[in-house]
Amino acid sequence: MQDSITVSTDPSVRYLLRLGDTCLIHAQRLGEWCGHAPIIEEDIALTNIALDLIGQARGVLTRAGQLGGQQFDEDQLAFLREERDYFNPTLVELPRGDFAVTTVRNLMVAALLELLWTRLQTSSDAEVAAVAGKAVKEARYHHRHAADWLVRLGDGTAESRRRIETALDRLWPYSRELFQSDAIDDAALASGLGPRWAELRDPWLAAMRDALDAAGLAMPTETAFLSSGRQGIHSEHMGHMLAEMQYLQRSYPGGAW
Amino acid sequence: MNPTATPETADNPEEWPLWEVFVRSKAGLDHKHSGSLHAPDAKLALEMARDVYTRRQEGTSIWVVRSDQIVASDPGDKDMYFDPMEDKVYRHPTFYKLPDEVNHM
């Protein structure tokens, strides 16, 4: 059984883990659709998106492992941390749900990542900027694909509309966490590593409004609920997911293709 | 055509229509038939064609066409259509003597 690693509390490391873990955990959930999507074409589309996100996670985790006096590689960071050392927002770890839940979450996350990668192209960290330059094109497509599905489900049958509205109500409260600033965001802004996520709130809301308008859906109202995945405090779903993700590396340390 | 309109299919309105996918591998070359897929409308057909047929950098441009919009020759007409060309070898430009200065023809 492979022991866990402990990651640096350096704010740059933490900032990058938030980003890398968002991609990694979102990708893991999307991967659950492999072989289960409603149609073969969308099965391939969802796994393509998941693979794009894994690629983004690799770049960011590789860089995070080099900062803060650490020497961890992407695999150690992906598979050997304890739950409290993952810093993705809770939104991406929630169960995959039905296709409506997946569509709404894909839209919420893609719109966020598109804005983040756009800003990160001018990061003071050249490696992060390089990952961003490639990732922004991928996120743009993920955003469009999810928005197009939102229109078809929102403007489809009574059943598809009911499901998409249920998904929106369920996931929207988790958006509030995305735009809470703290010292880690402040440090990233100060060093030029990247923007505070809070700065992306207005353009993100505008992107969501565009997509919802096109689908004939109402903007959900904001709630007081505040999730805490970006602080390392996760929902009950995270541990089960990590158990499945980490099983191979924990049981067969260093196992590779 | 309204890109989000759902066209009816002849035999089964519950089933998404079939689309033929043509991919251009690089600028200057022709679009080539890659295969087909089911999609509810033109816009998603394009996105799915991108996801299914250009995953390995196969393309720089995609066309999709509703399969039922393609007019095809009848296999039963094959004799009448194509066999008469069998003995007309003079239609191939292989009988000309080329001057030596013309290379690579």
Tab-separated table of C-alpha atoms in Angstrom:
chain	number	residue	atom	x	y	z
A	1	MET	CA	0.000	0.000	0.000
A	2	GLN	CA	1.479	3.296	-1.108
A	3	ASP	CA	1.668	6.027	1.561
A	4	SER	CA	0.078	9.417	1.055
A	5	ILE	CA	2.077	12.518	0.218
A	6	THR	CA	1.634	15.850	1.971
A	7	VAL	CA	1.563	18.895	-0.258
A	8	SER	CA	3.086	22.296	0.394
A	9	THR	CA	0.863	25.026	1.791
A	10	ASP	CA	2.597	27.568	-0.448
A	11	PRO	CA	-0.145	29.775	-1.925
A	12	SER	CA	1.096	29.299	-5.505
A	13	VAL	CA	0.912	25.541	-5.088
A	14	ARG	CA	-2.543	25.839	-3.576
A	15	TYR	CA	-3.757	28.107	-6.397
A	16	LEU	CA	-2.549	25.662	-9.048
A	17	LEU	CA	-3.998	22.662	-7.222
A	18	ARG	CA	-7.400	24.351	-7.201
A	19	LEU	CA	-7.190	24.696	-10.959
A	20	GLY	CA	-5.599	21.321	-11.668
A	21	ASP	CA	-7.987	19.484	-9.359
A	22	THR	CA	-10.974	21.167	-10.980
A	23	CYS	CA	-9.867	19.700	-14.309
A	24	LEU	CA	-8.903	16.323	-12.838
A	25	ILE	CA	-12.032	15.669	-10.796
A	26	HIS	CA	-14.364	17.010	-13.474
A	27	ALA	CA	-12.656	14.693	-15.971
A	28	GLN	CA	-13.028	11.710	-13.645
A	29	ARG	CA	-16.788	12.302	-13.406
A	30	LEU	CA	-17.090	12.763	-17.169
A	31	GLY	CA	-15.176	9.534	-17.685
A	32	GLU	CA	-18.023	7.732	-15.917
A	33	TRP	CA	-20.090	8.333	-19.061
A	34	CYS	CA	-17.759	6.203	-21.156
A	35	GLY	CA	-19.983	3.462	-22.541
A	36	HIS	CA	-23.080	4.938	-20.885
A	37	ALA	CA	-23.929	8.114	-22.801
A	38	PRO	CA	-27.357	8.329	-24.479
A	39	ILE	CA	-25.828	7.937	-27.946
A	40	ILE	CA	-22.462	6.788	-29.244
A	41	GLU	CA	-21.607	10.172	-30.785
A	42	GLU	CA	-22.094	11.951	-27.437
A	43	ASP	CA	-20.264	9.157	-25.641
A	44	ILE	CA	-17.232	10.046	-27.735
A	45	ALA	CA	-17.784	13.788	-27.275
A	46	LEU	CA	-17.896	13.481	-23.471
A	47	THR	CA	-14.798	11.333	-23.291
A	48	ASN	CA	-13.001	13.712	-25.670
A	49	ILE	CA	-13.801	16.513	-23.235
A	50	ALA	CA	-12.617	14.389	-20.308
A	51	LEU	CA	-9.326	13.688	-22.092
A	52	ASP	CA	-8.819	17.386	-22.825
A	53	LEU	CA	-9.323	18.068	-19.111
A	54	ILE	CA	-6.892	15.331	-18.083
A	55	GLY	CA	-4.312	16.933	-20.358
A	56	GLN	CA	-4.919	20.300	-18.708
A	57	ALA	CA	-4.697	18.731	-15.238
A	58	ARG	CA	-1.391	17.082	-16.151
A	59	GLY	CA	0.173	20.376	-17.167
A	60	VAL	CA	-0.998	22.223	-14.094
A	61	LEU	CA	-0.235	19.451	-11.590
A	62	THR	CA	3.223	18.979	-13.064
A	63	ARG	CA	3.933	22.645	-12.431
A	64	ALA	CA	2.359	22.603	-8.957
A	65	GLY	CA	4.648	19.701	-8.028
A	66	GLN	CA	7.741	21.768	-8.819
A	67	LEU	CA	6.838	24.788	-6.681
A	68	GLY	CA	6.970	25.400	-2.928
A	69	GLY	CA	10.168	23.365	-2.494
A	70	GLN	CA	8.433	20.123	-3.560
A	71	GLN	CA	9.384	17.483	-6.062
A	72	PHE	CA	6.202	15.621	-6.871
A	73	ASP	CA	5.210	14.463	-10.315
A	74	GLU	CA	1.725	14.657	-11.786
A	75	ASP	CA	0.896	11.059	-10.869
A	76	GLN	CA	1.860	11.452	-7.227
A	77	LEU	CA	-0.280	14.550	-7.003
A	78	ALA	CA	-3.199	12.988	-8.813
A	79	PHE	CA	-3.262	9.711	-6.914
A	80	LEU	CA	-1.472	9.934	-3.580
A	81	ARG	CA	-3.057	12.853	-1.756
A	82	GLU	CA	-5.541	12.603	1.092
A	83	GLU	CA	-9.007	13.975	0.490
A	84	ARG	CA	-8.289	17.180	2.420
A	85	ASP	CA	-5.398	17.959	0.062
A	86	TYR	CA	-7.634	18.172	-3.021
A	87	PHE	CA	-8.817	21.707	-3.674
A	88	ASN	CA	-11.391	21.465	-6.450
A	89	PRO	CA	-14.694	23.239	-5.885
A	90	THR	CA	-17.386	20.858	-4.644
A	91	LEU	CA	-19.363	21.331	-7.866
A	92	VAL	CA	-17.135	19.010	-9.904
A	93	GLU	CA	-17.112	16.116	-7.421
A	94	LEU	CA	-20.911	15.752	-7.221
A	95	PRO	CA	-22.208	12.533	-8.775
A	96	ARG	CA	-22.555	12.658	-12.538
A	97	GLY	CA	-26.358	12.507	-12.365
A	98	ASP	CA	-28.387	12.206	-15.556
A	99	PHE	CA	-27.459	13.763	-18.881
A	100	ALA	CA	-29.136	17.046	-17.870
A	101	VAL	CA	-26.971	17.326	-14.747
A	102	THR	CA	-23.897	16.604	-16.827
A	103	THR	CA	-24.892	19.198	-19.426
A	104	VAL	CA	-25.488	21.931	-16.843
A	105	ARG	CA	-22.273	21.170	-14.994
A	106	ASN	CA	-20.286	21.015	-18.235
A	107	LEU	CA	-21.600	24.450	-19.095
A	108	MET	CA	-20.871	25.929	-15.666
A	109	VAL	CA	-17.341	24.537	-15.561
A	110	ALA	CA	-16.457	25.203	-19.203
A	111	ALA	CA	-17.567	28.836	-18.930
A	112	LEU	CA	-15.408	29.221	-15.825
A	113	LEU	CA	-12.372	27.483	-17.281
A	114	GLU	CA	-12.607	29.416	-20.537
A	115	LEU	CA	-12.402	32.664	-18.557
A	116	LEU	CA	-9.627	31.350	-16.322
A	117	TRP	CA	-7.477	30.041	-19.173
A	118	THR	CA	-7.957	33.279	-21.071
A	119	ARG	CA	-6.507	35.213	-18.153
A	120	LEU	CA	-3.822	32.615	-17.430
A	121	GLN	CA	-2.367	33.035	-20.908
A	122	THR	CA	-0.600	36.080	-19.458
A	123	SER	CA	0.432	34.371	-16.221
A	124	SER	CA	3.827	35.370	-14.832
A	125	ASP	CA	4.588	31.620	-14.785
A	126	ALA	CA	5.636	30.710	-18.327
A	127	GLU	CA	4.636	27.055	-17.973
A	128	VAL	CA	1.163	27.916	-16.760
A	129	ALA	CA	0.824	30.427	-19.600
A	130	ALA	CA	1.811	27.742	-22.104
A	131	VAL	CA	-0.774	25.277	-20.774
A	132	ALA	CA	-3.380	28.047	-20.884
A	133	GLY	CA	-2.653	28.864	-24.516
A	134	LYS	CA	-3.606	25.350	-25.541
A	135	ALA	CA	-6.369	24.844	-22.991
A	136	VAL	CA	-8.328	27.967	-23.871
A	137	LYS	CA	-9.159	26.551	-27.302
A	138	GLU	CA	-10.381	23.331	-25.752
A	139	ALA	CA	-12.495	25.144	-23.157
A	140	ARG	CA	-14.070	27.288	-25.860
A	141	TYR	CA	-15.317	24.173	-27.617
A	142	HIS	CA	-16.497	22.549	-24.354
A	143	HIS	CA	-18.447	25.719	-23.625
A	144	ARG	CA	-20.114	25.759	-27.024
A	145	HIS	CA	-20.950	22.064	-26.963
A	146	ALA	CA	-22.571	22.288	-23.522
A	147	ALA	CA	-24.472	25.470	-24.437
A	148	ASP	CA	-25.817	23.824	-27.586
A	149	TRP	CA	-27.070	20.866	-25.578
A	150	LEU	CA	-28.632	23.210	-23.028
A	151	VAL	CA	-30.717	24.768	-25.819
A	152	ARG	CA	-31.851	21.392	-27.088
A	153	LEU	CA	-32.804	20.087	-23.660
A	154	GLY	CA	-34.278	23.369	-22.392
A	155	ASP	CA	-36.199	23.889	-25.599
A	156	GLY	CA	-36.901	20.198	-26.247
A	157	THR	CA	-39.646	18.080	-24.703
A	158	ALA	CA	-41.504	18.623	-21.422
A	159	GLU	CA	-39.388	15.841	-19.924
A	160	SER	CA	-36.047	17.278	-21.056
A	161	ARG	CA	-37.054	20.712	-19.795
A	162	ARG	CA	-38.118	19.337	-16.421
A	163	ARG	CA	-34.798	17.540	-16.081
A	164	ILE	CA	-32.699	20.520	-17.069
A	165	GLU	CA	-34.551	22.768	-14.616
A	166	THR	CA	-34.049	20.205	-11.856
A	167	ALA	CA	-30.337	20.036	-12.687
A	168	LEU	CA	-30.020	23.824	-12.626
A	169	ASP	CA	-31.727	24.051	-9.241
A	170	ARG	CA	-29.503	21.347	-7.872
A	171	LEU	CA	-26.154	22.632	-9.161
A	172	TRP	CA	-26.567	26.387	-9.078
A	173	PRO	CA	-26.019	26.732	-5.298
A	174	TYR	CA	-22.512	25.298	-5.812
A	175	SER	CA	-21.563	28.220	-8.059
A	176	ARG	CA	-21.286	30.623	-5.140
A	177	GLU	CA	-18.140	28.933	-3.876
A	178	LEU	CA	-16.347	29.513	-7.169
A	179	PHE	CA	-16.115	33.247	-6.633
A	180	GLN	CA	-15.126	33.521	-2.982
A	181	SER	CA	-11.759	35.240	-2.611
A	182	ASP	CA	-9.180	34.412	0.029
A	183	ALA	CA	-5.469	34.889	0.715
A	184	ILE	CA	-4.539	32.312	-1.924
A	185	ASP	CA	-6.293	34.296	-4.647
A	186	ASP	CA	-4.759	37.516	-3.348
A	187	ALA	CA	-1.266	36.017	-3.502
A	188	ALA	CA	-1.804	34.784	-7.064
A	189	LEU	CA	-2.987	38.195	-8.137
A	190	ALA	CA	-0.026	39.886	-6.445
A	191	SER	CA	2.559	37.571	-8.016
A	192	GLY	CA	0.910	37.681	-11.427
A	193	LEU	CA	0.355	33.907	-11.353
A	194	GLY	CA	-3.345	34.337	-12.131
A	195	PRO	CA	-6.547	36.226	-11.413
A	196	ARG	CA	-8.744	35.975	-8.360
A	197	TRP	CA	-11.578	33.690	-9.408
A	198	ALA	CA	-13.938	36.335	-7.984
A	199	GLU	CA	-12.961	38.667	-10.830
A	200	LEU	CA	-14.497	36.200	-13.255
A	201	ARG	CA	-17.910	36.257	-11.616
A	202	ASP	CA	-19.508	38.966	-13.778
A	203	PRO	CA	-18.368	37.606	-17.139
A	204	TRP	CA	-19.293	34.095	-15.957
A	205	LEU	CA	-22.787	35.216	-15.024
A	206	ALA	CA	-23.084	36.939	-18.412
A	207	ALA	CA	-22.052	33.729	-20.197
A	208	MET	CA	-24.556	31.717	-18.174
A	209	ARG	CA	-27.275	34.255	-18.895
A	210	ASP	CA	-26.581	34.040	-22.642
A	211	ALA	CA	-26.813	30.263	-22.597
A	212	LEU	CA	-29.934	30.181	-20.417
A	213	ASP	CA	-31.672	32.848	-22.514
A	214	ALA	CA	-30.985	30.888	-25.681
A	215	ALA	CA	-32.492	27.817	-24.034
A	216	GLY	CA	-35.533	29.719	-22.748
A	217	LEU	CA	-34.537	29.016	-19.154
A	218	ALA	CA	-34.678	31.380	-16.200
A	219	MET	CA	-31.570	32.330	-14.263
A	220	PRO	CA	-31.726	30.536	-10.894
A	221	THR	CA	-31.761	32.733	-7.828
A	222	GLU	CA	-28.741	32.864	-5.578
A	223	THR	CA	-28.925	30.961	-2.300
A	224	ALA	CA	-27.043	31.362	0.985
A	225	PHE	CA	-25.507	27.886	0.697
A	226	LEU	CA	-21.718	27.899	0.449
A	227	SER	CA	-19.735	24.771	-0.390
A	228	SER	CA	-16.077	24.480	0.581
A	229	GLY	CA	-14.192	22.145	-1.749
A	230	ARG	CA	-11.660	24.856	-2.644
A	231	GLN	CA	-10.690	24.854	1.042
A	232	GLY	CA	-10.199	21.072	0.977
A	233	ILE	CA	-13.449	20.354	2.796
A	234	HIS	CA	-15.464	18.151	0.509
A	235	SER	CA	-18.874	16.563	0.156
A	236	GLU	CA	-19.525	12.944	1.134
A	237	HIS	CA	-19.051	11.957	-2.521
A	238	MET	CA	-15.370	12.848	-2.700
A	239	GLY	CA	-13.987	9.968	-0.645
A	240	HIS	CA	-15.791	7.312	-2.683
A	241	MET	CA	-14.569	8.850	-5.868
A	242	LEU	CA	-10.958	9.042	-4.671
A	243	ALA	CA	-11.102	5.432	-3.533
A	244	GLU	CA	-11.903	4.389	-7.076
A	245	MET	CA	-9.399	6.820	-8.610
A	246	GLN	CA	-6.538	5.914	-6.321
A	247	TYR	CA	-7.017	2.185	-5.957
A	248	LEU	CA	-4.513	1.107	-8.602
A	249	GLN	CA	-1.699	3.456	-7.590
A	250	ARG	CA	-2.180	2.653	-3.925
A	251	SER	CA	-2.183	-1.106	-4.485
A	252	TYR	CA	0.496	-1.227	-7.179
A	253	PRO	CA	2.827	1.676	-6.360
A	254	GLY	CA	4.388	3.295	-9.405
A	255	GLY	CA	2.331	1.175	-11.780
A	256	ALA	CA	2.509	2.568	-15.301
A	257	TRP	CA	1.246	1.677	-18.743
B	1	MET	CA	-32.462	26.029	-42.510
B	2	ASN	CA	-33.010	26.680	-38.838
B	3	PRO	CA	-30.018	24.987	-37.205
B	4	THR	CA	-32.009	23.865	-34.178
B	5	ALA	CA	-35.071	22.635	-36.024
B	6	THR	CA	-35.551	18.912	-35.787
B	7	PRO	CA	-36.271	17.541	-39.236
B	8	GLU	CA	-38.637	14.610	-39.401
B	9	THR	CA	-37.359	11.312	-40.577
B	10	ALA	CA	-39.429	9.349	-43.026
B	11	ASP	CA	-39.905	6.055	-41.231
B	12	ASN	CA	-39.342	6.842	-37.567
B	13	PRO	CA	-39.851	10.340	-36.210
B	14	GLU	CA	-38.410	9.222	-32.862
B	15	GLU	CA	-35.054	8.485	-34.437
B	16	TRP	CA	-32.524	11.181	-35.241
B	17	PRO	CA	-31.755	11.575	-38.920
B	18	LEU	CA	-28.599	10.242	-40.477
B	19	TRP	CA	-25.911	12.615	-41.727
B	20	GLU	CA	-23.013	11.966	-44.084
B	21	VAL	CA	-19.713	13.476	-42.997
B	22	PHE	CA	-17.077	14.887	-45.354
B	23	VAL	CA	-13.706	15.964	-44.012
B	24	ARG	CA	-11.019	18.046	-45.720
B	25	SER	CA	-7.660	16.896	-44.432
B	26	LYS	CA	-5.763	20.016	-45.437
B	27	ALA	CA	-6.207	23.237	-47.331
B	28	GLY	CA	-6.315	22.729	-51.071
B	29	LEU	CA	-7.512	19.134	-50.941
B	30	ASP	CA	-11.079	17.964	-51.505
B	31	HIS	CA	-13.521	17.083	-48.784
B	32	LYS	CA	-13.640	13.287	-48.595
B	33	HIS	CA	-16.435	11.108	-47.307
B	34	SER	CA	-15.493	9.878	-43.817
B	35	GLY	CA	-18.647	8.118	-42.669
B	36	SER	CA	-22.008	8.904	-41.174
B	37	LEU	CA	-23.633	9.609	-37.826
B	38	HIS	CA	-26.970	10.326	-36.205
B	39	ALA	CA	-27.674	13.827	-34.906
B	40	PRO	CA	-30.814	15.802	-34.084
B	41	ASP	CA	-29.920	18.835	-36.208
B	42	ALA	CA	-27.258	20.424	-38.391
B	43	LYS	CA	-25.293	22.197	-35.683
B	44	LEU	CA	-24.932	19.143	-33.456
B	45	ALA	CA	-24.188	17.026	-36.518
B	46	LEU	CA	-21.174	19.265	-37.165
B	47	GLU	CA	-20.020	19.079	-33.549
B	48	MET	CA	-20.421	15.321	-33.457
B	49	ALA	CA	-18.607	14.964	-36.752
B	50	ARG	CA	-15.771	16.939	-35.200
B	51	ASP	CA	-15.766	14.685	-32.154
B	52	VAL	CA	-16.107	11.392	-34.007
B	53	TYR	CA	-14.115	11.915	-37.210
B	54	THR	CA	-11.367	14.454	-36.444
B	55	ARG	CA	-10.005	13.171	-33.126
B	56	ARG	CA	-6.611	12.412	-34.635
B	57	GLN	CA	-6.045	15.649	-36.518
B	58	GLU	CA	-7.741	14.336	-39.634
B	59	GLY	CA	-9.337	17.587	-40.594
B	60	THR	CA	-9.293	21.312	-41.214
B	61	SER	CA	-12.877	21.601	-42.447
B	62	ILE	CA	-16.046	19.532	-42.186
B	63	TRP	CA	-19.214	19.266	-44.257
B	64	VAL	CA	-22.288	17.411	-43.075
B	65	VAL	CA	-25.214	16.570	-45.351
B	66	ARG	CA	-28.494	14.925	-44.474
B	67	SER	CA	-28.226	11.437	-45.945
B	68	ASP	CA	-31.767	11.629	-47.313
B	69	GLN	CA	-30.750	14.724	-49.287
B	70	ILE	CA	-28.225	12.783	-51.319
B	71	VAL	CA	-29.518	11.576	-54.666
B	72	ALA	CA	-27.812	8.314	-55.561
B	73	SER	CA	-27.703	6.321	-58.759
B	74	ASP	CA	-29.668	3.097	-58.806
B	75	PRO	CA	-27.470	-0.014	-58.561
B	76	GLY	CA	-29.829	-1.599	-61.102
B	77	ASP	CA	-28.747	1.016	-63.642
B	78	LYS	CA	-25.122	-0.003	-63.346
B	79	ASP	CA	-24.986	-1.848	-66.688
B	80	MET	CA	-26.603	0.971	-68.579
B	81	TYR	CA	-24.705	3.700	-66.801
B	82	PHE	CA	-21.177	2.442	-66.627
B	83	ASP	CA	-20.535	-0.569	-68.858
B	84	PRO	CA	-20.647	1.388	-72.171
B	85	MET	CA	-17.408	3.115	-71.144
B	86	GLU	CA	-15.523	-0.169	-71.002
B	87	ASP	CA	-14.335	-0.163	-74.644
B	88	LYS	CA	-13.609	3.533	-74.979
B	89	VAL	CA	-9.976	3.520	-74.011
B	90	TYR	CA	-9.400	6.493	-76.357
B	91	ARG	CA	-10.913	8.662	-73.641
B	92	HIS	CA	-7.806	8.162	-71.564
B	93	PRO	CA	-5.100	10.624	-72.561
B	94	THR	CA	-2.494	7.883	-72.882
B	95	PHE	CA	-1.978	7.939	-76.638
B	96	TYR	CA	-0.225	11.239	-76.924
B	97	LYS	CA	3.507	11.362	-77.441
B	98	LEU	CA	4.899	13.878	-75.009
B	99	PRO	CA	7.938	15.964	-75.891
B	100	ASP	CA	10.936	15.124	-73.733
B	101	GLU	CA	10.958	18.589	-72.187
B	102	VAL	CA	7.664	17.855	-70.433
B	103	ASN	CA	8.556	16.031	-67.268
B	104	HIS	CA	6.438	14.443	-64.579
B	105	MET	CA	3.224	13.974	-66.519
